[in-house]
Short mmCIF file of C-alpha atoms and ligand atoms in Angstrom, two decimals:
data_model
loop_
_atom_site.label_atom_id
_atom_site.label_comp_id
_atom_site.label_asym_id
_atom_site.label_seq_id
_atom_site.Cartn_x
_atom_site.Cartn_y
_atom_site.Cartn_z
CA MET A 203 -3.48 -20.82 -14.74
CA SER A 204 -5.87 -23.13 -12.92
CA SER A 205 -4.94 -22.59 -9.27
CA GLU A 206 -3.27 -20.00 -7.03
CA LYS A 207 -0.50 -22.50 -6.19
CA GLU A 208 0.79 -22.26 -9.77
CA ILE A 209 1.51 -18.54 -9.45
CA LYS A 210 5.27 -18.01 -9.84
CA ARG A 211 5.15 -14.22 -10.10
CA VAL A 212 2.13 -12.06 -9.38
CA THR A 213 1.41 -9.73 -12.30
CA THR A 214 -1.47 -7.58 -13.50
CA LEU A 215 -2.77 -10.71 -15.29
CA THR A 216 -2.72 -12.68 -12.04
CA LEU A 217 -4.78 -10.02 -10.24
CA SER A 218 -7.28 -9.95 -13.07
CA TRP A 219 -7.46 -13.79 -12.97
CA LEU A 220 -8.05 -13.70 -9.20
CA LYS A 221 -10.96 -11.28 -9.63
CA LYS A 222 -12.49 -13.29 -12.47
CA ASN A 223 -12.24 -16.47 -10.41
CA ASN A 224 -13.72 -14.83 -7.34
CA LYS A 225 -10.52 -15.29 -5.31
CA LYS A 226 -9.36 -12.54 -2.96
CA ILE A 227 -6.13 -10.54 -3.31
CA SER A 228 -3.93 -10.05 -0.23
CA ALA A 229 -1.79 -6.91 -0.03
CA LEU A 230 0.38 -5.28 2.64
CA THR A 231 2.93 -2.47 2.79
CA ALA A 232 6.69 -2.89 3.29
CA TYR A 233 9.51 -0.39 3.44
CA ASP A 234 12.54 -2.56 4.23
CA PHE A 235 14.25 -5.80 3.20
CA ILE A 236 13.57 -7.94 6.30
CA THR A 237 9.85 -7.18 6.50
CA ALA A 238 9.44 -7.69 2.75
CA LYS A 239 11.17 -11.09 3.00
CA ILE A 240 8.79 -12.18 5.76
CA LEU A 241 5.71 -11.04 3.79
CA GLU A 242 7.00 -12.75 0.64
CA GLU A 243 7.69 -16.04 2.43
CA ALA A 244 4.23 -15.92 4.02
CA GLY A 245 2.76 -15.74 0.50
CA ILE A 246 1.44 -12.18 0.16
CA ASP A 247 0.20 -11.31 -3.36
CA VAL A 248 1.01 -7.59 -3.51
CA ILE A 249 3.57 -5.51 -1.62
CA LEU A 250 3.07 -1.76 -1.66
CA ILE A 251 5.92 0.57 -0.86
CA GLY A 252 3.40 3.07 0.39
CA ASP A 253 4.11 6.72 1.09
CA SER A 254 2.63 5.78 4.49
CA LEU A 255 6.34 5.33 5.22
CA GLY A 256 6.21 9.08 5.85
CA ASN A 257 4.06 8.31 8.91
CA VAL A 258 5.18 4.92 10.17
CA PHE A 259 8.86 4.97 9.17
CA GLN A 260 9.74 8.66 9.34
CA GLY A 261 7.32 9.79 12.07
CA ASN A 262 5.70 12.64 10.12
CA ASP A 263 2.07 13.70 10.69
CA THR A 264 1.27 13.35 6.99
CA THR A 265 2.63 11.61 3.89
CA LEU A 266 3.39 14.94 2.20
CA PRO A 267 7.12 15.27 3.00
CA VAL A 268 8.04 11.96 1.30
CA THR A 269 10.29 12.42 -1.74
CA MET A 270 10.92 10.44 -4.94
CA ASP A 271 14.47 9.65 -3.78
CA GLU A 272 13.13 8.21 -0.52
CA MET A 273 10.55 6.08 -2.35
CA ILE A 274 13.29 4.72 -4.61
CA TYR A 275 15.60 4.02 -1.65
CA HIS A 276 12.93 1.98 0.19
CA THR A 277 11.76 0.26 -3.00
CA LYS A 278 15.28 -0.97 -3.78
CA ALA A 279 15.52 -2.52 -0.30
CA VAL A 280 12.13 -4.25 -0.67
CA CYS A 281 12.83 -5.50 -4.21
CA ARG A 282 15.93 -7.38 -3.04
CA ALA A 283 13.63 -9.65 -0.98
CA ILE A 284 10.96 -10.37 -3.56
CA THR A 285 10.63 -12.99 -6.28
CA ARG A 286 6.87 -13.76 -6.26
CA ALA A 287 4.80 -10.82 -5.02
CA MET A 288 3.84 -7.92 -7.24
CA ILE A 289 5.66 -4.76 -6.13
CA VAL A 290 3.72 -1.50 -6.36
CA VAL A 291 5.22 1.89 -5.48
CA ASP A 292 3.42 5.06 -4.45
CA LEU A 293 4.22 8.17 -6.44
CA PRO A 294 4.69 10.68 -3.59
CA PHE A 295 3.03 14.07 -3.19
CA MET A 296 4.08 16.59 -5.88
CA SER A 297 5.71 13.97 -8.08
CA TYR A 298 2.70 13.89 -10.44
CA GLN A 299 0.44 16.81 -9.47
CA LEU A 300 2.44 19.46 -11.34
CA SER A 301 1.86 18.11 -14.85
CA VAL A 302 1.10 14.96 -16.82
CA ASP A 303 4.71 14.87 -18.09
CA GLU A 304 6.15 15.21 -14.58
CA GLY A 305 4.03 12.25 -13.40
CA PHE A 306 5.02 10.27 -16.49
CA ARG A 307 8.74 10.96 -15.91
CA ASN A 308 8.57 10.00 -12.23
CA ALA A 309 6.62 6.79 -12.92
CA GLY A 310 9.27 5.89 -15.48
CA ARG A 311 12.01 6.66 -12.96
CA ILE A 312 10.55 4.13 -10.50
CA LEU A 313 10.56 1.35 -13.11
CA LYS A 314 14.01 2.33 -14.45
CA GLU A 315 15.78 2.57 -11.09
CA THR A 316 14.10 -0.30 -9.19
CA SER A 317 12.67 -3.68 -10.09
CA ALA A 318 9.13 -2.70 -9.05
CA GLY A 319 6.32 -3.63 -11.44
CA ALA A 320 3.80 -0.82 -10.98
CA VAL A 321 3.09 2.62 -9.53
CA LYS A 322 0.15 3.93 -7.51
CA LEU A 323 -1.36 7.42 -7.81
CA GLU A 324 -4.03 9.05 -5.64
CA GLY A 325 -7.00 10.75 -7.29
CA GLY A 326 -9.83 10.34 -9.77
CA ILE A 327 -11.03 12.18 -12.86
CA HIS A 328 -8.48 15.00 -12.44
CA ILE A 329 -5.50 12.62 -12.77
CA ALA A 330 -7.04 10.33 -15.43
CA GLU A 331 -4.95 11.94 -18.19
CA THR A 332 -1.75 11.24 -16.24
CA VAL A 333 -2.82 7.64 -15.61
CA LYS A 334 -3.50 7.21 -19.34
CA LYS A 335 -0.12 8.61 -20.36
CA ILE A 336 1.70 6.33 -17.89
CA THR A 337 -0.23 3.17 -18.80
CA ASP A 338 0.06 3.92 -22.55
CA ALA A 339 3.83 3.79 -22.04
CA GLY A 340 3.53 0.28 -20.61
CA ILE A 341 3.78 1.17 -16.92
CA PRO A 342 1.02 -0.48 -14.86
CA VAL A 343 -0.91 1.95 -12.64
CA MET A 344 -2.89 1.21 -9.50
CA GLY A 345 -5.42 3.93 -8.68
CA HIS A 346 -6.34 5.13 -5.18
CA ILE A 347 -9.63 6.90 -4.41
CA GLY A 348 -11.89 7.63 -1.46
CA LEU A 349 -9.72 8.88 1.39
CA THR A 350 -6.58 10.13 -0.32
CA PRO A 351 -4.02 11.07 2.36
CA GLN A 352 -2.01 13.31 0.01
CA SER A 353 -5.06 15.66 -0.07
CA ILE A 354 -5.37 15.85 3.72
CA HIS A 355 -5.10 19.65 3.77
CA LYS A 356 -7.91 19.97 1.20
CA PHE A 357 -10.29 17.73 3.18
CA GLY A 358 -9.12 18.77 6.66
CA SER A 359 -9.50 15.32 8.25
CA TYR A 360 -9.04 11.59 7.76
CA ARG A 361 -12.81 10.99 8.05
CA GLU A 362 -14.66 8.37 6.00
CA ARG A 363 -15.42 9.51 2.43
CA GLY A 364 -18.52 8.97 0.26
CA LYS A 365 -21.13 8.96 3.01
CA ASP A 366 -23.45 11.43 1.29
CA PHE A 367 -24.96 10.89 -2.16
CA THR A 368 -22.95 13.58 -3.96
CA GLU A 369 -19.58 12.44 -2.64
CA ALA A 370 -20.48 8.78 -3.28
CA GLU A 371 -21.33 9.60 -6.93
CA GLU A 372 -18.05 11.52 -7.30
CA ILE A 373 -16.09 8.53 -5.99
CA PHE A 374 -17.98 6.14 -8.26
CA ASN A 375 -17.24 8.34 -11.30
CA ASP A 376 -13.59 8.62 -10.23
CA ALA A 377 -13.35 4.81 -10.14
CA LYS A 378 -14.81 4.54 -13.65
CA ALA A 379 -12.46 7.26 -14.97
CA ILE A 380 -9.37 5.57 -13.51
CA GLU A 381 -10.40 2.22 -14.99
CA GLN A 382 -11.02 3.83 -18.38
CA ALA A 383 -7.61 5.51 -18.22
CA GLY A 384 -6.03 2.06 -18.11
CA ALA A 385 -5.35 1.29 -14.42
CA PHE A 386 -5.04 -2.43 -13.62
CA ALA A 387 -6.43 -2.15 -10.05
CA ILE A 388 -7.71 0.49 -7.66
CA VAL A 389 -7.41 1.06 -3.91
CA LEU A 390 -10.64 2.12 -2.19
CA GLU A 391 -9.81 3.77 1.12
CA LYS A 392 -12.25 4.40 3.97
CA ILE A 393 -15.56 4.45 2.09
CA PRO A 394 -18.86 2.73 3.00
CA SER A 395 -18.96 -0.98 2.31
CA SER A 396 -22.06 -0.57 0.10
CA LEU A 397 -20.26 1.97 -2.14
CA ALA A 398 -17.19 -0.28 -2.37
CA GLU A 399 -19.49 -3.16 -3.35
CA ARG A 400 -21.11 -1.08 -6.10
CA ILE A 401 -17.71 0.00 -7.47
CA THR A 402 -16.36 -3.58 -7.29
CA ASN A 403 -19.37 -4.92 -9.18
CA ASN A 404 -19.15 -2.22 -11.84
CA LEU A 405 -15.43 -2.40 -12.60
CA LYS A 406 -13.58 -5.11 -14.50
CA ILE A 407 -10.34 -4.28 -12.67
CA PRO A 408 -9.85 -5.50 -9.08
CA THR A 409 -10.61 -3.24 -6.13
CA ILE A 410 -8.32 -3.40 -3.09
CA GLY A 411 -9.98 -2.12 0.06
CA ILE A 412 -8.65 -0.48 3.20
CA GLY A 413 -11.51 0.42 5.49
CA ALA A 414 -13.90 -0.32 2.60
CA GLY A 415 -15.58 -3.54 3.72
CA VAL A 416 -15.53 -7.15 2.70
CA HIS A 417 -16.89 -6.84 -0.86
CA CYS A 418 -13.64 -5.54 -2.39
CA ASP A 419 -11.64 -7.97 -4.53
CA GLY A 420 -8.73 -7.69 -2.12
CA GLN A 421 -7.59 -6.06 1.10
CA ILE A 422 -4.56 -3.99 2.06
CA LEU A 423 -3.31 -2.81 5.44
CA VAL A 424 -0.27 -0.87 6.58
CA THR A 425 1.97 -3.61 7.99
CA PRO A 426 3.17 -1.84 11.19
CA ASP A 427 -0.53 -1.14 11.97
CA MET A 428 -1.71 -4.76 11.59
CA LEU A 429 1.29 -6.10 13.49
CA GLY A 430 0.49 -3.89 16.48
CA LEU A 431 3.68 -1.86 16.16
CA ASN A 432 1.98 1.48 15.63
CA VAL A 433 0.22 1.55 18.99
CA ASP A 434 -1.02 5.15 18.86
CA PHE A 435 -3.06 4.49 15.70
CA HIS A 436 -6.10 2.24 15.94
CA PRO A 437 -8.94 3.11 13.56
CA ARG A 438 -11.62 0.44 13.46
CA PHE A 439 -10.59 -0.91 10.05
CA VAL A 440 -7.22 -2.08 11.40
CA ARG A 441 -7.26 -5.60 12.83
CA HIS A 442 -4.25 -6.36 15.03
CA TYR A 443 -2.86 -9.74 13.98
CA ALA A 444 -0.01 -9.45 16.52
CA LYS A 445 1.06 -7.23 19.38
CA LEU A 446 4.66 -6.73 18.32
CA ALA A 447 5.17 -3.48 20.25
CA ASP A 448 4.38 -5.33 23.50
CA GLN A 449 6.62 -8.25 22.55
CA ILE A 450 9.50 -5.94 21.58
CA THR A 451 9.16 -4.00 24.83
CA ILE A 452 9.40 -7.23 26.86
CA ALA A 453 12.38 -8.43 24.81
CA VAL A 454 14.25 -5.13 25.17
CA LYS A 455 13.54 -4.95 28.93
CA ASN A 456 14.84 -8.51 29.34
CA TYR A 457 17.96 -7.59 27.37
CA ILE A 458 18.58 -4.49 29.50
CA ASP A 459 18.15 -6.56 32.69
CA ASP A 460 20.56 -9.21 31.39
CA VAL A 461 23.19 -6.63 30.41
CA LYS A 462 22.93 -4.75 33.71
CA GLY A 463 22.90 -8.03 35.69
CA LYS A 464 25.93 -9.35 33.76
CA ASN A 465 23.83 -12.29 32.47
CA PHE A 466 24.57 -11.47 28.84
CA PRO A 467 26.69 -12.65 27.11
CA SER A 468 27.15 -16.14 28.54
CA GLU A 469 30.23 -18.34 28.03
CA ASP A 470 28.50 -19.96 25.03
CA GLU A 471 27.84 -16.58 23.49
CA SER A 472 31.49 -15.50 23.86
CA TYR A 473 34.68 -16.30 21.90
O1 KIV B 696 0.63 4.60 1.57
C1 KIV B 696 0.00 3.56 1.81
O2 KIV B 696 0.42 2.71 2.61
C2 KIV B 696 -1.26 3.37 1.12
C3 KIV B 696 -2.16 2.28 1.62
C4 KIV B 696 -2.81 2.74 2.86
C5 KIV B 696 -3.14 1.84 0.61
O3 KIV B 696 -1.57 4.07 0.22
#
């Protein structure tokens, strides 16, 4: 491959090529067919069916209630829209924490029942054995360290991680362990930019940042956040590329006015 334009299907090899050639990786989440189709046609590299759907789709406070069946349901909808982007699926809370075999079985289930190409697991050294077992079986794994929302009750808050020396060293060692276990990429969430830079420079696999600064090999955001749909959530790492909640409100108000004022439907819109 000599240029990004030649990419027909984004794979683990493509992401590795992008890192080697100092080109950035773009990633966003999707949970439904229509959004996935828009992201795909816009040229996104990676689509994550994130368990953030527990927050932004289901309205829960945390990602913990999300089930395997729900992840598979949303993944099937997204996959129907995608021919180019790489599709990565979160293994939800308690689908891999119980045992290595349980994680292995659930990762396999995602690839068997959907046409996704990879799974994502949260955690470092303590899940390295699971990552190894899954990747040894030919299932690509994306890691996820730093702020790991599935451990919210352990940490007690969504604060930035890795600010002090000890925690920064732990996160660095986690990154190395996940790479060694065979992951093809790793999400770095809400850690200092300098730590993300150090990890990025010390790993061969690409790093995908969210709230981790500009030095990562790629960036990911939760799509409803960056589109300005999730108006109650605005941490500083989210840039609003649109204000869709405002636009939808105006559209719906106009529709209500038209219906009530008997201005919709018109003759042309009737049979
Ligand atoms: O669930 C999710 O959307 C994620 C991203 C925030 C990386 O894990």
